[in-house]
Amino acid sequence: MKITFYGHASLGIEVSGKNILVDPFISGNPNAAHVDINALKADYILLTHAHQDHILDVEAIATLTNAVIVSTYEVATYFGNKGFQYHPMNHGGSWEFDFGKVKIVSAIHSSSFPDGSYGGNPAGFVIEGEHKNIYISGDTALTMDMKLIPMRTKLDLAILSIGNNFTMDVEDAIIAADFVDCDKVLGVHYDTFGYIKIDHVAAKKKFFDAGKDLMLLEIGQSIDL
């Protein structure tokens, strides 16, 4: 399993010969100006919620790739009604795709489309594939529901929002890593705009002092699990 960071909360995941994009907000992110969305491969696009900074490039990428959009019922059907391929899910449900198993889990946040229409409840994902398991928190507060995840799935990586203001901060993300029983963390949802700027050195030290490894990737950088 290969994971590439495209800035903000946008990720590429290569698993079992399939390409997955998560929350593609790239063309609107000045920090990711060097990433060409027209060159990205996508068999699936996973969306945690409907906010613009998570769905901006969905239609452009899905038009080029014919990707299947996977999300909660309201978000998936929104794009389905526009003619895109989609697979609706909801909280607590899981599905075996050709790359692995995806489960929708709770997130505490909000969700509305850029036009203000209802975006359903926000979510996170647990993905099991190639004998590696990851948790993508999505935009969320720290929640006790995170403790449910390791009851079903032993994680190899937790991808956690750390930028504060709209989501967890670093300290809450450290607790979240405890709750999901995973000491290997990839930070997302930070530095894109002023409200969520973080001190990288201080953040990594706090995780290190807690006995955990925080990775903050450069945009376009990848890790292999």
mmCIF file of N, CA and C in Angstrom, residues 8 49 51 53-54 108-110 138-141 161 163-169 189 193-196:
data_model
loop_
_atom_site.group_PDB
_atom_site.id
_atom_site.type_symbol
_atom_site.label_atom_id
_atom_site.label_comp_id
_atom_site.label_asym_id
_atom_site.label_seq_id
_atom_site.Cartn_x
_atom_site.Cartn_y
_atom_site.Cartn_z
ATOM 1 N N HIS A 8 -3.326 19.553 2.196
ATOM 2 C CA HIS A 8 -4.540 19.679 2.987
ATOM 3 C C HIS A 8 -4.964 18.300 3.501
ATOM 4 N N HIS A 49 -16.707 14.272 3.575
ATOM 5 C CA HIS A 49 -17.863 15.156 3.745
ATOM 6 C C HIS A 49 -17.905 16.140 2.587
ATOM 7 N N HIS A 51 -17.733 19.630 2.363
ATOM 8 C CA HIS A 51 -17.134 20.963 2.338
ATOM 9 C C HIS A 51 -16.217 21.132 1.119
ATOM 10 N N ASP A 53 -13.361 22.361 0.635
ATOM 11 C CA ASP A 53 -11.947 22.004 0.753
ATOM 12 C C ASP A 53 -11.723 20.492 0.824
ATOM 13 N N HIS A 54 -12.766 19.730 0.453
ATOM 14 C CA HIS A 54 -12.645 18.269 0.356
ATOM 15 C C HIS A 54 -13.223 17.718 -0.942
ATOM 16 N N ILE A 108 -17.010 13.921 14.122
ATOM 17 C CA ILE A 108 -17.785 15.035 14.670
ATOM 18 C C ILE A 108 -17.304 16.316 13.998
ATOM 19 N N HIS A 109 -18.141 16.859 13.138
ATOM 20 C CA HIS A 109 -17.791 18.026 12.342
ATOM 21 C C HIS A 109 -19.112 18.568 11.785
ATOM 22 N N SER A 110 -19.101 19.183 10.627
ATOM 23 C CA SER A 110 -20.309 19.581 9.919
ATOM 24 C C SER A 110 -20.123 19.206 8.459
ATOM 25 N N GLY A 138 -10.832 11.962 8.683
ATOM 26 C CA GLY A 138 -11.626 13.063 8.157
ATOM 27 C C GLY A 138 -11.521 14.255 9.102
ATOM 28 N N ASP A 139 -12.323 15.260 8.850
ATOM 29 C CA ASP A 139 -12.356 16.425 9.740
ATOM 30 C C ASP A 139 -13.179 16.046 10.962
ATOM 31 N N THR A 140 -12.563 16.055 12.109
ATOM 32 C CA THR A 140 -13.294 15.627 13.300
ATOM 33 C C THR A 140 -12.695 16.200 14.565
ATOM 34 N N ALA A 141 -13.554 16.304 15.558
ATOM 35 C CA ALA A 141 -13.105 16.496 16.929
ATOM 36 C C ALA A 141 -12.649 15.151 17.470
ATOM 37 N N SER A 161 -6.406 14.481 11.369
ATOM 38 C CA SER A 161 -6.394 15.939 11.271
ATOM 39 C C SER A 161 -5.718 16.516 12.502
ATOM 40 N N GLY A 163 -4.759 20.242 12.561
ATOM 41 C CA GLY A 163 -4.577 21.676 12.369
ATOM 42 C C GLY A 163 -5.254 22.600 13.350
ATOM 43 N N ASN A 164 -6.155 22.018 14.208
ATOM 44 C CA ASN A 164 -6.863 22.835 15.191
ATOM 45 C C ASN A 164 -7.897 23.752 14.508
ATOM 46 N N ASN A 165 -8.589 24.526 15.279
ATOM 47 C CA ASN A 165 -9.626 25.488 14.877
ATOM 48 C C ASN A 165 -10.870 24.806 14.295
ATOM 49 N N PHE A 166 -10.721 24.039 13.215
ATOM 50 C CA PHE A 166 -11.851 23.330 12.624
ATOM 51 C C PHE A 166 -11.879 21.842 13.002
ATOM 52 N N THR A 167 -10.751 21.332 13.504
ATOM 53 C CA THR A 167 -10.609 19.898 13.795
ATOM 54 C C THR A 167 -9.781 19.731 15.070
ATOM 55 N N MET A 168 -9.365 18.504 15.312
ATOM 56 C CA MET A 168 -8.450 18.241 16.423
ATOM 57 C C MET A 168 -7.173 19.066 16.303
ATOM 58 N N ASP A 169 -6.592 19.376 17.445
ATOM 59 C CA ASP A 169 -5.240 19.930 17.446
ATOM 60 C C ASP A 169 -4.256 18.788 17.691
ATOM 61 N N HIS A 189 -4.623 18.101 7.147
ATOM 62 C CA HIS A 189 -5.494 19.256 7.458
ATOM 63 C C HIS A 189 -4.764 20.285 8.319
ATOM 64 N N PHE A 193 -4.272 27.272 5.233
ATOM 65 C CA PHE A 193 -4.620 28.687 5.406
ATOM 66 C C PHE A 193 -4.388 29.070 6.855
ATOM 67 N N GLY A 194 -4.523 30.355 7.142
ATOM 68 C CA GLY A 194 -4.059 30.898 8.409
ATOM 69 C C GLY A 194 -4.609 30.255 9.660
ATOM 70 N N TYR A 195 -5.865 29.858 9.634
ATOM 71 C CA TYR A 195 -6.481 29.292 10.827
ATOM 72 C C TYR A 195 -5.841 27.987 11.280
ATOM 73 N N ILE A 196 -5.176 27.278 10.371
ATOM 74 C CA ILE A 196 -4.701 25.932 10.715
ATOM 75 C C ILE A 196 -3.190 25.781 10.549
#
